[in-house]
Amino acid sequence: LAIQANYYSVSLQIQRDSASEALRVLCTKRSRLWKLGHQVMVGDRVVVEEVDWNGRRGVITDVLPRKTQLNRPPVANADQVLLMFALAEPDLDPFQVTEFLTVIAATGLEVHLCLNKADLVPAQQQQAWCDRIQAWGYHLSLISLHTHYGLDTLQSYLQQKITVVSGPSGVGKSSLINYLVPTVNQTVGHVSGKLARGRHTTRHVELFQLPGQGFLADSPGFNRATLDCSPHELALLFPEAQQRLRQGSCRYHNCLHRDEPGCVVRGDWERYSYYLTLLDGVIARQEQLNQTSAPESSAKVKTKLGGKRCYEPKLAAKKYRRTSRKASQQALQKFYQDLD
Ligand code: GDP
Ligand code: ZN
């Protein structure tokens, strides 16, 4: 559930009669695991031995294989990201929503978008936002933590899953966690003192056990994350572009969908201009990375890029990525040749 220094807080699932209950124990890690270099992450499923039931202590002796792994925020086995925005206060900024959506899409995790503070805007305006975002290609929930509107439906999406809560500040993430996990007392509305700051560093993650089944991880990791993908992968992070690429293909395999002839992605979809803006950023970032490590070897860039990437995409995605990564490497090579 949480890691502090070399101590791991672990939730043990205990079967008693036909009921199962959770017991929280504080564990150290068996030295063999240290020697093997096995990291234990929040979200990991672990084997605990030498349990002292009275002192609630134990020793982690093994880490089971991970389904997924995020590095920012550091969470293992996350199933999805709950991306939260507010309809008002602060104003909903479609470009900012897009930035978050692309960063999350680059991790390979599912995203569930949820718009809070429905109580602050009239029904017509709520509907307009829903229609608009659905046209981009996403499902979303409207909620209000003040009136409790939509919260039952939202809760049903969180059952049996590890969900990472993400979104800019002020949209109601702490309010949501307080509502769903009443035993945690999170600071709502204002950030106070060292404690709150400590909680809000990217490295600190904690899983909260939901009353039903499932866990929530609260971390601002995605807020600080820059979009880490190659110029060629960017279009694949937009459902609108994906759809166009499923129906046809661009004349050039390394098309960046700007002004190349025979491009099927360029068009009058709403977020196409956002795509172009983000593409400029991604290209600038790649150039920068390449320049800073140019005197040494290009391997450094690779590890830096590779090390930061943190997903275990589904099978289909994996297959897709493999080809797309090769294609994007070739395209990048050409891109830099052209620059020279
Ligand atoms: P966080 O920064 O994302 O964790 O947001 P908080 O949970 O701290 O909420 C920020 C502010 O928005 C607080 O003043 C909350 O009371 C307020 N807030 C949260 N949810 C709602 C809502 O559904 N409606 C309205 N009107 N205000 C809300
Ligand atoms: Zn194209």
Coordinates of C-alpha atoms and ligand atoms in Angstrom, one line a residue:
L1 CA 0.0 0.0 0.0
A2 CA 2.8 2.4 0.8
I3 CA 6.6 2.6 1.2
Q4 CA 8.5 4.6 3.6
A5 CA 12.3 4.3 3.9
N6 CA 12.8 0.6 3.9
Y7 CA 9.4 -0.3 5.4
Y8 CA 6.5 -1.6 3.4
S9 CA 2.9 -1.4 4.4
V10 CA 1.2 -4.5 3.1
S11 CA -2.5 -5.4 3.1
L12 CA -2.9 -9.1 3.8
Q13 CA -6.0 -10.7 2.5
I14 CA -7.1 -13.3 5.1
Q15 CA -9.6 -15.9 4.5
R16 CA -11.7 -16.7 7.5
D17 CA -14.6 -19.1 7.1
S18 CA -16.2 -17.9 3.9
A19 CA -15.4 -14.2 4.5
S20 CA -12.2 -12.5 3.6
E21 CA -10.7 -9.6 5.6
A22 CA -7.8 -7.3 5.1
L23 CA -5.1 -6.9 7.7
R24 CA -2.4 -4.2 7.4
V25 CA 1.1 -5.2 8.4
L26 CA 4.4 -3.4 8.4
C27 CA 7.1 -5.4 6.5
T28 CA 10.8 -5.3 5.8
K29 CA 12.3 -6.9 2.7
R30 CA 14.2 -10.2 2.8
S31 CA 17.9 -9.5 2.1
R32 CA 17.9 -11.9 -0.8
L33 CA 15.5 -9.6 -2.6
W34 CA 17.9 -6.7 -2.1
K35 CA 20.7 -8.8 -3.5
L36 CA 18.7 -9.7 -6.6
G37 CA 17.9 -6.0 -7.0
H38 CA 14.2 -6.7 -6.8
Q39 CA 12.3 -3.4 -6.3
V40 CA 9.1 -3.5 -4.4
M41 CA 6.6 -0.9 -5.6
V42 CA 3.3 0.3 -4.3
G43 CA 0.7 -1.9 -6.0
D44 CA 2.9 -5.0 -6.1
R45 CA 1.6 -8.4 -5.0
V46 CA 4.0 -9.8 -2.6
V47 CA 4.6 -12.9 -0.5
V48 CA 4.9 -12.2 3.2
E49 CA 6.4 -14.6 5.7
E50 CA 7.2 -14.7 9.4
V51 CA 4.1 -12.8 10.2
D52 CA 3.9 -11.6 13.8
W53 CA 0.1 -11.3 14.2
N54 CA 0.2 -9.3 17.4
G55 CA 2.9 -6.8 16.4
R56 CA 1.5 -6.8 12.8
R57 CA 4.9 -7.3 11.3
G58 CA 6.2 -9.4 8.5
V59 CA 8.9 -9.9 5.9
I60 CA 8.4 -9.7 2.2
T61 CA 10.1 -12.7 0.6
D62 CA 8.9 -12.5 -3.0
V63 CA 7.4 -10.1 -5.5
L64 CA 5.0 -11.6 -8.1
P65 CA 5.2 -10.6 -11.8
R66 CA 3.7 -7.3 -12.6
K67 CA 0.7 -6.8 -14.9
T68 CA 1.6 -3.1 -15.5
Q69 CA 4.3 -0.7 -14.3
L70 CA 4.1 3.0 -14.1
N71 CA 7.2 5.0 -13.2
R72 CA 5.6 8.4 -12.8
P73 CA 3.8 8.0 -10.4
P74 CA 5.6 4.7 -9.4
V75 CA 2.7 2.2 -9.2
A76 CA 2.7 -1.5 -10.1
N77 CA -0.4 -3.3 -11.4
A78 CA -2.5 -0.2 -12.0
D79 CA -5.5 -1.1 -14.2
Q80 CA -6.6 2.4 -15.2
V81 CA -6.3 6.1 -14.6
L82 CA -9.2 8.2 -13.4
L83 CA -8.6 11.6 -14.9
M84 CA -10.6 14.2 -13.2
F85 CA -11.3 17.7 -14.3
A86 CA -13.9 20.3 -13.2
L87 CA -16.6 21.8 -15.4
A88 CA -15.9 25.1 -13.7
E89 CA -13.8 26.6 -10.9
P90 CA -11.2 26.2 -12.5
D91 CA -12.6 26.5 -16.0
L92 CA -12.3 23.4 -18.2
D93 CA -9.5 23.9 -20.6
P94 CA -9.8 21.4 -23.5
F95 CA -6.1 21.7 -24.4
Q96 CA -5.1 20.9 -20.8
V97 CA -7.5 17.9 -20.9
T98 CA -5.8 16.8 -24.1
E99 CA -2.3 17.1 -22.6
F100 CA -3.2 14.9 -19.7
L101 CA -5.0 12.4 -22.0
T102 CA -2.0 12.0 -24.2
V103 CA 0.4 11.6 -21.3
I104 CA -1.8 8.9 -19.9
A105 CA -2.3 7.2 -23.3
A106 CA 1.5 7.0 -23.7
T107 CA 1.6 4.8 -20.6
G108 CA -0.7 2.2 -22.3
L109 CA -3.2 2.3 -19.4
E110 CA -6.9 2.7 -19.8
V111 CA -8.3 6.2 -19.0
H112 CA -11.6 7.1 -17.5
L113 CA -12.4 10.8 -17.7
C114 CA -14.6 12.3 -15.2
L115 CA -15.9 15.9 -15.0
N116 CA -16.7 17.2 -11.5
K117 CA -18.6 20.2 -10.1
A118 CA -21.6 19.5 -12.3
D119 CA -23.6 21.6 -9.8
L120 CA -21.8 24.7 -11.0
V121 CA -23.0 24.7 -14.6
P122 CA -26.4 24.4 -16.3
A123 CA -27.6 21.1 -17.8
Q124 CA -27.3 22.4 -21.3
Q125 CA -23.6 23.3 -20.9
Q126 CA -22.9 19.9 -19.2
Q127 CA -24.4 18.2 -22.3
A128 CA -22.4 20.3 -24.7
W129 CA -19.1 19.3 -22.9
C130 CA -20.2 15.6 -22.9
D131 CA -21.0 15.7 -26.6
R132 CA -17.7 17.5 -27.4
I133 CA -15.5 15.1 -25.5
Q134 CA -17.3 12.0 -26.7
A135 CA -16.7 13.2 -30.3
W136 CA -13.0 13.1 -29.5
G137 CA -13.5 9.4 -28.8
Y138 CA -13.7 9.1 -24.9
H139 CA -16.2 7.9 -22.5
L140 CA -16.8 10.2 -19.5
S141 CA -18.7 10.6 -16.3
L142 CA -20.3 13.7 -15.0
I143 CA -20.2 14.0 -11.2
S144 CA -20.7 16.4 -8.4
L145 CA -19.1 15.8 -5.1
H146 CA -21.3 18.5 -3.6
T147 CA -24.6 17.0 -4.6
H148 CA -23.3 13.4 -4.9
Y149 CA -24.5 13.3 -8.5
G150 CA -23.1 10.4 -10.6
L151 CA -21.0 8.9 -7.8
D152 CA -22.6 5.5 -7.7
T153 CA -21.9 5.0 -11.4
L154 CA -18.4 6.2 -10.9
Q155 CA -17.9 3.8 -8.0
S156 CA -18.9 0.9 -10.2
Y157 CA -15.9 1.6 -12.5
L158 CA -13.5 1.3 -9.6
Q159 CA -14.5 -2.1 -8.3
Q160 CA -11.8 -4.8 -8.3
K161 CA -9.3 -2.4 -9.9
I162 CA -6.3 -0.4 -9.0
T163 CA -7.1 3.1 -10.2
V164 CA -4.7 6.0 -10.3
V165 CA -6.4 9.3 -9.7
S166 CA -5.0 12.1 -11.7
G167 CA -5.9 15.7 -12.7
P168 CA -4.9 19.3 -12.1
S169 CA -5.3 20.8 -8.6
G170 CA -8.5 22.3 -7.4
V171 CA -10.8 19.9 -9.4
G172 CA -11.9 17.8 -6.5
K173 CA -9.5 14.8 -6.3
S174 CA -9.1 15.0 -2.5
S175 CA -12.9 15.5 -2.1
L176 CA -13.4 12.3 -4.2
I177 CA -10.9 10.3 -2.1
N178 CA -12.5 11.5 1.1
Y179 CA -15.9 10.5 -0.2
L180 CA -14.8 7.0 -1.4
V181 CA -12.5 6.2 1.5
P182 CA -14.0 8.0 4.5
T183 CA -11.2 6.7 6.8
V184 CA -8.6 8.9 5.1
N185 CA -8.7 12.5 6.0
Q186 CA -7.3 14.4 3.1
T187 CA -6.9 18.2 3.1
V188 CA -9.5 19.6 0.9
G189 CA -9.3 23.0 -0.8
H190 CA -6.0 24.2 0.6
V191 CA -2.5 22.8 0.9
S192 CA -1.1 23.4 4.3
G193 CA 2.4 23.0 5.6
K194 CA 5.1 20.4 5.1
L195 CA 2.9 17.4 5.5
A196 CA 0.7 18.3 2.5
R197 CA 3.7 19.1 0.4
G198 CA 5.3 15.8 1.3
R199 CA 2.2 14.0 0.3
H200 CA 2.2 15.8 -3.0
T201 CA 5.6 14.8 -4.3
T202 CA 5.8 12.6 -7.3
R203 CA 7.7 9.9 -5.4
H204 CA 5.1 9.5 -2.7
V205 CA 2.3 7.2 -3.6
E206 CA -0.2 5.5 -1.4
L207 CA -2.9 3.0 -2.2
F208 CA -6.2 3.5 -0.5
Q209 CA -8.4 0.4 0.0
L210 CA -11.9 1.0 -1.2
P211 CA -14.7 -0.2 1.0
G212 CA -15.9 -2.6 -1.7
Q213 CA -13.0 -4.1 -3.5
G214 CA -10.3 -2.2 -5.3
F215 CA -7.7 0.5 -4.6
L216 CA -7.2 4.1 -5.4
A217 CA -3.7 5.7 -5.8
D218 CA -3.5 9.4 -5.3
S219 CA -0.5 10.9 -6.9
P220 CA 0.2 14.0 -8.9
G221 CA 2.7 12.2 -11.0
F222 CA 1.0 12.9 -14.3
N223 CA 0.9 16.6 -13.7
R224 CA 4.6 16.8 -13.7
A225 CA 5.1 14.3 -16.5
T226 CA 6.1 15.6 -19.9
L227 CA 4.7 13.8 -23.0
D228 CA 7.4 11.2 -23.6
C229 CA 6.8 9.7 -27.0
S230 CA 8.4 9.9 -30.5
P231 CA 7.0 12.3 -33.0
H232 CA 5.6 9.3 -34.9
E233 CA 3.8 7.8 -31.9
L234 CA 2.0 11.1 -31.0
A235 CA -0.9 10.6 -33.5
L236 CA -1.5 7.2 -32.0
L237 CA -2.4 8.8 -28.7
F238 CA -5.4 10.6 -30.4
P239 CA -8.5 8.3 -30.9
E240 CA -9.5 10.6 -33.8
A241 CA -6.2 10.0 -35.6
Q242 CA -6.2 6.3 -34.8
Q243 CA -9.6 6.0 -36.4
R244 CA -8.4 7.7 -39.5
L245 CA -5.4 5.4 -39.7
R246 CA -7.6 2.4 -39.3
Q247 CA -9.6 3.4 -42.3
G248 CA -6.7 4.3 -44.6
S249 CA -3.0 5.0 -44.7
C250 CA -0.9 8.0 -45.4
R251 CA 1.2 8.0 -48.6
Y252 CA 4.4 8.1 -46.6
H253 CA 5.0 5.6 -43.8
N254 CA 6.8 8.3 -41.8
C255 CA 4.1 10.9 -42.3
L256 CA 3.9 13.3 -39.4
H257 CA 0.5 14.4 -40.6
R258 CA 1.4 18.1 -41.1
D259 CA 1.5 19.1 -44.7
E260 CA 2.7 15.9 -46.4
P261 CA 0.8 15.0 -49.5
G262 CA -1.6 12.0 -49.3
C263 CA -2.1 12.3 -45.5
V264 CA -5.2 10.7 -44.1
V265 CA -4.9 12.1 -40.6
R266 CA -4.8 15.8 -41.4
G267 CA -8.4 17.1 -41.4
D268 CA -11.0 19.1 -39.8
W269 CA -11.2 17.3 -36.5
E270 CA -11.4 19.6 -33.5
R271 CA -8.2 18.6 -31.8
Y272 CA -6.1 18.5 -34.9
S273 CA -4.6 21.9 -34.0
Y274 CA -3.8 20.5 -30.5
Y275 CA -2.0 17.6 -32.2
L276 CA 0.2 20.1 -34.2
T277 CA 1.0 22.1 -31.1
L278 CA 1.9 18.9 -29.1
L279 CA 3.9 17.6 -32.1
D280 CA 6.1 20.8 -32.0
G281 CA 6.8 20.2 -28.4
V282 CA 7.6 16.5 -28.9
I283 CA 10.0 17.3 -31.7
A284 CA 11.7 20.1 -29.8
R285 CA 12.1 17.8 -26.8
Q286 CA 13.7 15.1 -29.0
E287 CA 16.1 17.5 -30.5
Q288 CA 17.0 18.8 -27.1
L289 CA 17.6 15.2 -25.8
N290 CA 19.7 14.4 -28.8
Q291 CA 21.8 17.5 -28.4
T292 CA 22.6 17.1 -24.7
S293 CA 23.8 13.6 -25.2
A294 CA 25.3 14.0 -28.7
P295 CA 29.0 14.1 -27.7
E296 CA 28.6 10.8 -25.8
S297 CA 26.7 7.9 -27.3
S298 CA 23.2 7.7 -28.6
A299 CA 22.6 4.8 -26.2
K300 CA 22.2 7.3 -23.4
V301 CA 19.2 8.9 -25.1
K302 CA 17.8 5.5 -25.6
T303 CA 18.1 4.5 -21.9
K304 CA 16.8 7.8 -20.9
L305 CA 13.8 7.5 -23.2
G306 CA 13.3 3.8 -22.6
G307 CA 13.8 4.0 -18.8
K308 CA 11.2 6.6 -18.5
R309 CA 8.7 4.8 -20.5
C310 CA 6.6 2.7 -18.2
Y311 CA 3.9 0.6 -19.5
E312 CA 2.9 -3.0 -20.2
P313 CA 0.5 -2.5 -23.0
K314 CA -2.0 -5.2 -23.9
L315 CA -1.1 -7.8 -26.4
A316 CA -2.5 -5.9 -29.4
A317 CA -0.9 -2.7 -28.3
K318 CA 2.5 -4.5 -27.9
K319 CA 2.4 -5.8 -31.4
Y320 CA 1.5 -2.5 -32.7
R321 CA 4.2 -0.7 -30.7
R322 CA 6.9 -2.9 -31.9
T323 CA 6.3 -2.0 -35.5
S324 CA 5.6 1.6 -34.7
R325 CA 8.7 1.9 -32.7
K326 CA 10.8 0.5 -35.5
A327 CA 9.1 2.8 -37.9
S328 CA 9.5 5.8 -35.7
Q329 CA 13.2 5.0 -35.2
Q330 CA 13.7 5.0 -39.0
A331 CA 11.7 8.1 -39.3
L332 CA 13.6 9.8 -36.6
Q333 CA 16.9 8.9 -38.3
K334 CA 15.7 10.4 -41.4
F335 CA 14.4 13.4 -39.5
Y336 CA 17.8 14.1 -38.1
Q337 CA 19.5 13.5 -41.4
D338 CA 17.3 16.1 -42.9
L339 CA 18.2 18.5 -40.1
D340 CA 21.9 17.9 -40.7
Ligands
GDP1 P1 -8.0 18.7 -5.5 O1 -7.0 19.9 -5.5 O2 -8.2 18.2 -6.9 O3 -7.7 17.7 -4.5 O4 -9.4 19.4 -5.1 P2 -10.1 19.5 -3.7 O5 -10.8 18.2 -3.4 O6 -9.2 20.0 -2.7 O7 -11.3 20.6 -4.0 C1 -11.0 21.9 -4.4 C2 -12.2 22.8 -4.1 O8 -13.3 22.4 -4.9 C3 -12.7 22.7 -2.7 O9 -13.0 24.0 -2.2 C4 -13.9 21.8 -2.8 O10 -14.8 22.0 -1.7 C5 -14.5 22.2 -4.1 N1 -15.3 21.1 -4.7 C6 -15.0 19.8 -4.8 N2 -15.9 19.1 -5.4 C7 -16.9 20.0 -5.8 C8 -18.2 19.9 -6.4 O11 -18.7 18.9 -6.8 N3 -18.9 21.1 -6.6 C9 -18.4 22.3 -6.2 N4 -19.1 23.4 -6.4 N5 -17.2 22.4 -5.5 C10 -16.5 21.3 -5.3
ZN2 ZN -0.3 11.6 -42.4

